[in-house]
Amino acid sequence: MAKQPTKKRSVKRKGSEKFGQKRLDIRNAKIKDIPGIANLVRRVYEDMPAYTHGEIRGQINNFREGCFVALLDDEVVGYCATMQLAEALAFQDHDWDEITGNGYGSRHDPTGDWLYGYEMCVDPKVRGVRIGRRLYEERRALAEDKDLTGIVFAGRMPNYRRFRRRVEGPQDYLDKVVEKKLHDPVLRFQMANGFEPERILEGYLPEDKASQSNAVMMVWRNPYVERDQPVKKRLPRGVEAVRVATCQLQARQVADYDEFMRHVRYFVDVASDYEADFIVFPELFTLMLLSFEEKELSPVEAIERLSEYTPRLRTDISEMAMRYNINIIAGSHPTRMDDGDIHNVAYVCLRDGAVHAQEKIHPTPNERYWWNIKGGDKVEVIQTDCGPIGVQICYDSEFPELSRRLADEGARIIFVPFCTDSRQGYLRVRYCGQARAIENQCFVVLSGNVGNLPNVGNMDIQYAQSCILTPCDFPFARDGIAAEATENVETLTISDINLADLQWARAEGTVRNLADRRFDLYRIEWDEDGKHPGKPRPRREPLGPSTIGGG
């Protein structure tokens, strides 16, 4: 074999350049770029489904280093997404959904030796700036910086449909393009950028009608790395410590709103003194606000009354988060929405002042019957200063599709505020929370109410044992429990968790539930705005008896 170069070539890295009066920036994609990326993809691929915001969020969260944007005067005009994969996976027969984890980039493997490109699009209205070439240069520079063996991707062949009567099949078409007997603008561009065609991938992207679902596996081998056989990079066992507090809150009678907030503030203050990054309160923890009503309200009246506190509660909890420098998952609170329905909503108040809302997707039959609570329609991760997190309110944790969606979008901690009246109800949430931690290789934090609440309908007794759960593998606690509270006692439970252990477990753990999914057999498809525009979504009411009990 010829001697390999010993000095890496100089590649122009991310930065700004001026073109006349316009400025071009090439940099890693950020969460704030998501709307611009989504609009760009819609402009470029008019005949194919666009990405949802959740899919782009997952691509960035799962491997930010491999996602690049080109901005011309702050408008997104180019985007490319990549991930690391092992050679065996990158070069086997596959389709786009399978290799990308259904579009989320969730199969990124930090121990993989190849960079796999699965998105590259440039605004067709922007010409003469060589944006595509610049994005390819960023990919090559990334592969060189990480000493990867090379880059592989499946390229489109958009002129195939036009010339299919003149060729004997996709391989013959590729041969003729290579021999310059036929012209394909995409393949020509890729070969001009140093990529060599390897073989045809049939059925790669069914939505690509111009290519007749076919793609060409294109390969660039890093000339600065010499390997006789594939290698697997090891992932250092780093430390990314986050301190989490879960508040097991005693339901009690209070004299007024201010007394209720004093109880909340006490636990926030204590968690802040312990330098916790997060504190989570239980589901429906604001029902204590009904205890000072002059008479017991009917369930419907009670929920309506609680909803009146929403603006004040959001403001006060947000100010508390900033004052005490802690991210607060404010349990959940009934809220009347713009369409008039009452939803059970978790308000997440971050210490930078941002406020997010996650609605409960699945109200229990009891909630629906007594309180007329409706289910929300969206679940997505929330970006924090400690990385992306997810929130699932009680019953939602018993539906594994929701947690999987959050994990695909990059969530490493899922907070579960819950409210259960019996040990059986609690254990449903507890066992499902442990299952979600294992199957998504993430941390799950449970927070519940304890005690009783006289004069408040449907909140007679509470049962809880709040806890912080982990995957079950060598880096974690022996029994998959980082910490847990004493049953039915008001307390604050605090634990340090290492988010870097999750990355190690996902890449090199005893089992790798996320990476080992069989996307060739099954996958989850979400019906949401932007994915299936115009498709009606009828509201589904929960089935079952209207008996007491939750979880």
XYZ file of C-alpha atoms in Angstrom:
551
model
C 0.000 0.000 0.000
C 1.264 3.456 -0.823
C 2.565 5.552 2.017
C -0.170 7.738 3.485
C 0.142 11.487 3.904
C 1.453 12.466 7.324
C 0.072 15.995 7.466
C -3.595 16.793 7.242
C -4.688 19.189 4.583
C -5.992 22.558 5.642
C -9.766 22.764 5.398
C -11.536 26.099 5.724
C -13.546 25.814 8.938
C -16.798 27.317 10.048
C -16.922 31.101 9.989
C -18.196 34.156 8.152
C -17.475 35.419 4.659
C -18.814 38.428 2.803
C -20.279 38.236 -0.684
C -20.976 41.757 -1.792
C -23.326 43.156 0.834
C -24.317 39.710 2.105
C -22.698 37.618 4.822
C -22.428 33.820 4.660
C -22.022 31.862 7.908
C -21.261 28.128 8.122
C -21.593 26.678 11.614
C -23.045 23.840 13.634
C -26.826 23.831 13.754
C -28.574 25.095 16.874
C -32.033 24.450 18.256
C -33.048 27.995 17.298
C -32.349 27.100 13.636
C -35.090 24.451 13.537
C -37.850 26.609 11.947
C -35.433 27.843 9.273
C -34.224 24.304 8.527
C -37.800 23.030 8.273
C -38.713 25.822 5.839
C -35.607 25.136 3.747
C -36.423 21.419 3.473
C -39.969 22.248 2.369
C -38.610 24.533 -0.369
C -36.050 22.010 -1.585
C -38.194 18.852 -1.494
C -41.573 20.050 -2.692
C -42.585 16.542 -3.766
C -41.588 14.772 -0.536
C -42.753 14.966 3.100
C -40.985 17.630 5.125
C -39.226 17.042 8.418
C -41.166 17.713 11.586
C -39.576 20.028 14.110
C -39.187 17.019 16.410
C -37.150 15.112 13.836
C -34.781 18.036 13.298
C -34.524 18.510 17.053
C -33.520 14.868 17.378
C -30.912 15.170 14.626
C -29.265 18.099 16.398
C -29.537 16.720 19.924
C -28.242 13.285 18.965
C -25.087 14.576 17.229
C -24.764 18.344 17.160
C -21.192 18.143 15.833
C -22.458 16.485 12.659
C -25.224 18.968 11.806
C -24.276 22.102 9.879
C -26.219 25.088 8.589
C -25.339 27.712 6.024
C -26.872 31.123 6.716
C -26.964 33.946 4.200
C -27.790 37.150 6.052
C -29.169 34.986 8.905
C -31.495 32.996 6.609
C -30.942 29.225 6.510
C -29.993 28.375 2.928
C -28.183 25.074 3.494
C -28.341 22.160 5.905
C -26.568 18.850 6.259
C -26.880 16.154 8.922
C -24.525 13.282 9.696
C -23.915 10.670 12.361
C -21.223 8.168 13.246
C -21.848 4.498 12.485
C -19.948 1.250 12.602
C -18.776 0.057 9.188
C -20.906 -3.095 9.290
C -24.078 -1.051 9.718
C -23.167 1.751 7.322
C -22.324 -0.588 4.433
C -25.076 -3.195 4.764
C -28.282 -3.021 2.726
C -30.624 -0.519 4.332
C -33.204 2.152 3.660
C -33.335 5.752 4.874
C -35.867 5.198 7.659
C -33.932 2.255 9.041
C -30.492 3.867 9.047
C -31.625 7.211 10.502
C -33.898 5.871 13.230
C -36.962 7.083 11.346
C -35.467 10.496 10.681
C -34.278 11.414 14.180
C -30.614 10.482 13.733
C -31.021 8.369 16.856
C -28.753 5.574 15.612
C -25.695 7.786 16.049
C -22.918 5.657 17.536
C -20.018 7.679 19.038
C -17.855 4.560 18.754
C -18.531 4.209 15.017
C -15.618 4.624 12.616
C -17.531 6.073 9.651
C -19.393 9.330 9.205
C -22.785 8.676 7.594
C -24.490 11.575 5.818
C -28.271 11.388 5.670
C -29.297 14.930 4.732
C -27.863 17.565 2.416
C -30.020 20.324 0.978
C -29.275 23.759 -0.470
C -31.742 26.480 -1.370
C -32.047 26.365 -5.194
C -32.459 30.147 -5.284
C -28.978 30.709 -3.888
C -26.392 30.195 -6.609
C -22.763 31.082 -7.111
C -21.781 30.743 -3.446
C -20.865 27.017 -3.532
C -22.820 26.248 -0.389
C -23.014 22.529 -1.115
C -19.262 22.303 -1.586
C -18.672 24.176 1.666
C -20.952 21.809 3.592
C -19.120 18.818 2.133
C -15.851 20.412 3.285
C -17.218 20.645 6.811
C -18.083 16.951 6.729
C -14.598 16.046 5.582
C -13.012 18.267 8.213
C -15.127 16.586 10.890
C -14.085 13.114 9.698
C -10.437 14.182 9.734
C -10.678 15.769 13.181
C -12.154 12.552 14.584
C -9.720 10.295 12.665
C -12.629 8.444 11.075
C -12.087 6.009 8.230
C -14.260 8.037 5.884
C -17.708 9.253 4.881
C -20.534 7.270 3.342
C -24.006 8.311 2.247
C -26.748 7.313 -0.166
C -27.018 9.859 -2.965
C -30.076 10.588 -5.072
C -30.128 9.913 -8.823
C -32.901 12.319 -9.883
C -32.495 11.905 -13.661
C -33.070 8.164 -13.486
C -36.817 8.454 -14.110
C -36.120 10.649 -17.120
C -33.677 8.161 -18.709
C -35.062 4.860 -17.435
C -36.221 3.766 -20.913
C -32.664 4.175 -22.193
C -31.028 1.984 -19.528
C -31.439 -1.577 -18.288
C -31.795 -0.647 -14.647
C -30.346 1.570 -11.906
C -26.902 -0.041 -12.071
C -26.720 0.470 -15.839
C -27.809 4.084 -15.316
C -25.046 4.593 -12.753
C -22.458 3.039 -15.087
C -23.484 5.372 -17.900
C -23.317 8.409 -15.615
C -19.812 7.415 -14.517
C -18.834 6.938 -18.166
C -20.349 10.386 -18.898
C -22.803 8.921 -21.382
C -25.680 10.278 -19.303
C -25.876 13.336 -17.071
C -27.121 13.377 -13.484
C -26.553 16.709 -11.674
C -26.520 15.237 -8.161
C -24.197 12.319 -8.873
C -21.931 14.544 -10.927
C -21.698 17.045 -8.068
C -20.904 14.336 -5.536
C -18.197 12.754 -7.683
C -16.705 16.191 -8.290
C -16.416 16.492 -4.502
C -14.304 13.369 -4.200
C -16.977 10.726 -3.555
C -16.886 7.425 -5.409
C -19.972 5.327 -6.223
C -19.939 1.984 -4.432
C -23.224 0.299 -5.400
C -26.975 0.735 -5.768
C -29.310 0.709 -2.759
C -32.733 -0.296 -4.037
C -35.808 0.899 -2.161
C -33.751 3.394 -0.178
C -36.301 6.210 -0.170
C -39.757 5.321 -1.550
C -40.781 8.997 -1.503
C -38.038 9.846 -4.019
C -40.043 9.349 -7.201
C -37.429 10.924 -9.443
C -34.874 8.315 -8.378
C -37.529 5.586 -8.458
C -36.722 4.884 -4.778
C -33.105 4.061 -5.643
C -29.922 5.614 -4.280
C -26.190 5.270 -4.891
C -23.907 4.464 -1.993
C -21.170 7.107 -2.228
C -17.893 6.769 -0.326
C -14.997 9.047 0.571
C -12.040 7.418 2.320
C -9.939 9.528 4.617
C -6.436 9.618 3.064
C -4.899 10.402 6.442
C -6.076 7.177 8.088
C -4.698 3.765 7.107
C -6.588 0.711 8.307
C -6.589 -2.882 7.090
C -9.841 -3.728 8.872
C -12.682 -1.910 10.619
C -12.039 -0.670 14.135
C -14.386 0.319 16.902
C -13.497 3.473 18.747
C -13.801 3.386 22.525
C -15.869 5.996 24.295
C -14.153 7.633 27.294
C -16.074 7.334 30.571
C -16.550 11.035 31.131
C -18.432 12.964 33.789
C -21.430 15.175 33.086
C -22.910 15.538 36.545
C -26.454 16.788 37.125
C -28.070 17.044 40.562
C -31.769 16.193 40.679
C -34.271 16.719 43.511
C -37.721 15.167 43.681
C -40.231 16.628 46.128
C -42.674 14.232 47.770
C -45.251 16.796 48.823
C -47.752 16.490 51.670
C -51.306 17.396 50.701
C -52.529 19.814 53.370
C -55.112 22.464 54.040
C -53.821 25.992 53.424
C -55.289 29.334 54.379
C -54.692 31.036 51.037
C -52.598 31.077 47.865
C -49.650 32.722 49.607
C -49.412 29.940 52.187
C -49.400 27.347 49.425
C -46.579 29.159 47.658
C -44.598 29.345 50.908
C -44.623 25.539 51.066
C -43.445 25.331 47.455
C -40.793 27.980 48.010
C -39.456 26.140 51.060
C -38.571 23.043 49.036
C -37.214 25.094 46.141
C -34.995 26.958 48.615
C -33.696 23.730 50.173
C -33.011 22.140 46.778
C -31.206 25.312 45.730
C -29.092 25.218 48.908
C -28.044 21.707 47.870
C -27.141 23.164 44.444
C -29.644 20.987 42.611
C -30.098 21.633 38.895
C -33.722 20.421 38.847
C -36.590 20.028 41.279
C -39.823 18.285 40.303
C -43.161 18.555 42.106
C -46.098 16.078 41.928
C -49.020 15.981 39.549
C -51.966 18.194 40.540
C -50.008 19.597 43.489
C -52.058 22.793 43.196
C -55.239 21.028 44.333
C -54.331 22.297 47.806
C -55.601 25.677 46.593
C -59.130 24.288 46.842
C -58.804 23.587 50.572
C -59.604 27.180 51.604
C -62.793 27.448 49.549
C -65.817 28.278 51.700
C -67.629 25.147 50.562
C -66.640 21.972 48.804
C -66.936 22.544 45.087
C -68.185 20.027 42.580
C -65.368 18.433 40.526
C -66.145 20.573 37.465
C -66.376 23.766 39.569
C -63.133 22.870 41.341
C -61.129 22.458 38.154
C -62.563 25.682 36.753
C -61.560 27.490 39.944
C -58.033 26.072 39.819
C -57.562 27.178 36.226
C -58.030 30.792 37.335
C -54.691 30.596 39.165
C -52.733 29.670 36.017
C -51.302 33.091 35.049
C -50.265 33.871 38.632
C -48.785 30.429 39.168
C -46.692 30.566 35.979
C -45.323 33.984 36.891
C -44.499 33.096 40.495
C -42.841 29.758 39.705
C -40.811 31.327 36.894
C -39.589 34.119 39.172
C -38.734 31.490 41.781
C -36.670 29.486 39.257
C -34.613 32.548 38.363
C -34.234 33.747 41.947
C -33.066 30.377 43.288
C -31.128 29.430 40.133
C -32.853 26.099 39.650
C -34.984 24.515 36.927
C -38.478 23.757 38.271
C -40.827 21.111 36.877
C -43.985 22.462 38.490
C -45.878 19.191 38.786
C -49.069 19.719 36.849
C -51.951 22.159 36.997
C -55.412 22.156 35.343
C -55.537 24.878 32.703
C -58.287 26.113 30.421
C -56.921 26.238 26.894
C -57.754 28.671 24.084
C -60.339 26.258 22.661
C -62.173 26.137 26.008
C -61.058 22.631 27.036
C -59.401 21.925 30.379
C -55.989 20.215 30.066
C -53.675 18.886 32.747
C -50.449 20.832 32.119
C -46.914 20.607 33.512
C -45.218 24.000 33.494
C -41.437 23.780 33.240
C -39.862 27.008 34.463
C -36.162 27.265 33.661
C -33.634 29.339 35.541
C -32.997 31.475 32.471
C -36.615 32.702 32.580
C -38.035 30.476 29.839
C -41.367 28.764 30.540
C -42.470 25.606 28.717
C -45.701 23.638 28.928
C -46.204 19.893 28.479
C -49.813 18.731 28.425
C -50.904 15.343 29.671
C -51.652 13.288 26.572
C -53.712 10.537 28.208
C -56.160 11.633 30.924
C -57.300 8.679 33.010
C -60.957 7.616 32.821
C -61.318 9.088 36.301
C -59.968 12.501 35.250
C -62.122 12.535 32.175
C -65.314 11.607 34.041
C -65.013 13.755 37.166
C -63.067 16.749 35.878
C -63.776 16.669 32.128
C -60.035 16.902 31.424
C -59.051 16.503 27.771
C -55.801 15.093 26.421
C -53.167 17.176 24.695
C -51.822 16.552 21.188
C -48.070 17.121 21.376
C -45.071 15.720 23.184
C -41.578 17.089 22.640
C -38.314 17.569 24.476
C -37.501 20.761 26.357
C -34.039 22.251 25.966
C -32.376 23.160 29.271
C -28.909 24.225 30.363
C -28.345 20.579 31.342
C -29.439 19.234 27.963
C -32.789 18.087 26.586
C -35.359 16.670 29.015
C -38.861 15.248 28.728
C -41.947 15.387 30.946
C -44.653 12.727 31.172
C -47.524 13.271 33.559
C -48.408 10.107 35.496
C -50.533 7.903 33.180
C -48.508 9.031 30.153
C -45.523 7.069 31.486
C -47.536 3.892 30.900
C -47.505 4.450 27.134
C -43.999 3.527 25.886
C -44.401 5.299 22.540
C -44.240 8.700 24.238
C -40.965 8.020 26.039
C -39.464 6.606 22.875
C -40.374 9.793 21.040
C -38.653 11.852 23.735
C -35.561 9.625 23.635
C -35.393 9.921 19.846
C -35.440 13.704 20.207
C -32.477 13.465 22.577
C -34.013 13.458 26.082
C -31.718 11.979 28.718
C -33.907 12.690 31.751
C -37.676 12.132 31.826
C -39.574 13.681 34.734
C -42.818 11.999 35.813
C -45.050 13.988 38.190
C -47.734 11.583 39.408
C -50.757 11.430 41.703
C -51.980 8.009 42.874
C -54.307 7.033 45.686
C -53.268 3.409 46.206
C -50.186 1.229 46.172
C -51.460 -0.543 43.065
C -51.807 2.750 41.216
C -48.379 3.871 42.375
C -46.728 0.640 41.288
C -48.192 0.980 37.808
C -46.333 4.263 37.466
C -43.213 2.979 39.247
C -42.802 -0.196 37.202
C -43.485 1.637 33.942
C -40.992 4.332 34.912
C -38.341 1.669 35.487
C -39.195 0.068 32.140
C -38.908 3.417 30.362
C -35.450 3.965 31.931
C -34.254 0.576 30.692
C -35.710 0.576 27.196
C -34.685 4.181 26.451
C -31.415 4.108 28.414
C -32.266 7.311 30.267
C -32.953 8.551 33.799
C -36.558 8.730 35.012
C -37.530 10.888 38.004
C -40.860 10.300 39.778
C -42.543 12.764 42.153
C -45.851 12.110 43.929
C -48.271 13.506 46.522
C -48.795 11.970 49.962
C -51.366 12.407 52.724
C -55.015 13.400 52.375
C -56.885 16.530 51.426
C -60.262 16.983 53.166
C -62.931 19.097 51.508
C -61.495 18.462 48.028
C -63.466 15.998 45.931
C -61.652 13.062 44.361
C -58.450 13.754 46.392
C -59.227 11.823 49.572
C -55.996 9.846 50.038
C -52.585 9.718 48.363
C -49.841 7.105 48.106
C -46.317 7.735 46.823
C -42.689 6.720 47.023
C -40.850 9.209 44.844
C -37.610 8.039 43.271
C -34.839 8.592 40.755
C -34.491 5.590 38.438
C -31.620 4.553 36.173
C -30.967 2.010 33.434
C -29.793 -1.366 34.704
C -26.168 -1.749 33.656
C -22.717 -1.556 35.217
C -22.266 2.257 35.448
C -25.499 2.665 37.420
C -26.897 1.733 40.815
C -27.087 -2.017 41.428
C -30.890 -2.141 41.487
C -31.534 0.677 38.997
C -32.494 3.126 41.767
C -30.262 6.151 42.266
C -32.371 7.322 45.217
C -35.863 6.891 46.648
C -37.969 8.482 49.353
C -39.598 6.795 52.326
C -43.177 5.847 51.515
C -45.868 8.410 52.295
C -43.602 10.894 54.084
C -43.128 14.480 52.973
C -39.488 14.829 51.988
C -36.983 15.961 49.401
C -34.873 13.269 47.744
C -31.665 14.377 46.014
C -29.167 12.495 43.883
C -26.313 13.194 41.490
C -26.613 11.481 38.127
C -23.977 11.283 35.406
C -25.409 11.916 31.961
C -22.150 10.728 30.374
C -22.927 7.231 31.671
C -25.947 7.188 29.352
C -23.824 7.888 26.298
C -21.452 5.111 27.311
C -24.305 2.656 27.952
C -25.974 3.453 24.635
C -22.710 2.852 22.765
C -20.939 0.139 24.765
C -23.377 -1.177 27.370
C -24.255 -4.809 27.976
C -27.464 -4.204 26.013
C -28.166 -1.289 23.668
C -31.904 -0.988 23.440
C -31.954 2.175 21.340
C -29.334 1.056 18.825
C -30.628 -2.493 18.477
C -34.180 -1.627 17.412
C -35.328 -3.405 14.257
C -36.347 -0.489 12.078
C -36.648 -2.934 9.189
C -39.581 -4.542 11.059
C -41.267 -1.791 13.060
C -41.219 1.921 13.753
C -43.448 4.619 15.244
C -45.075 7.111 12.900
C -46.402 10.338 14.417
C -49.404 12.104 12.933
C -48.700 15.763 13.544
C -48.812 19.127 11.848
C -46.277 19.309 9.053
C -46.136 15.532 8.685
C -49.591 14.878 7.290
C -51.036 18.336 6.556
C -54.780 18.542 6.355
C -55.423 15.097 7.802
C -58.179 15.306 10.442
C -57.326 14.148 13.956
C -60.486 13.107 15.817
C -60.235 13.339 19.591
C -60.134 9.936 21.269
C -61.923 9.652 24.587
C -60.527 7.132 27.101
C -62.527 3.973 27.599
C -63.270 2.288 30.891
C -65.316 2.784 34.060
C -65.420 6.080 35.887
C -64.066 4.594 39.128
C -61.828 6.456 41.531
C -58.088 6.065 41.295
C -55.283 7.247 39.062
C -51.999 6.133 37.633
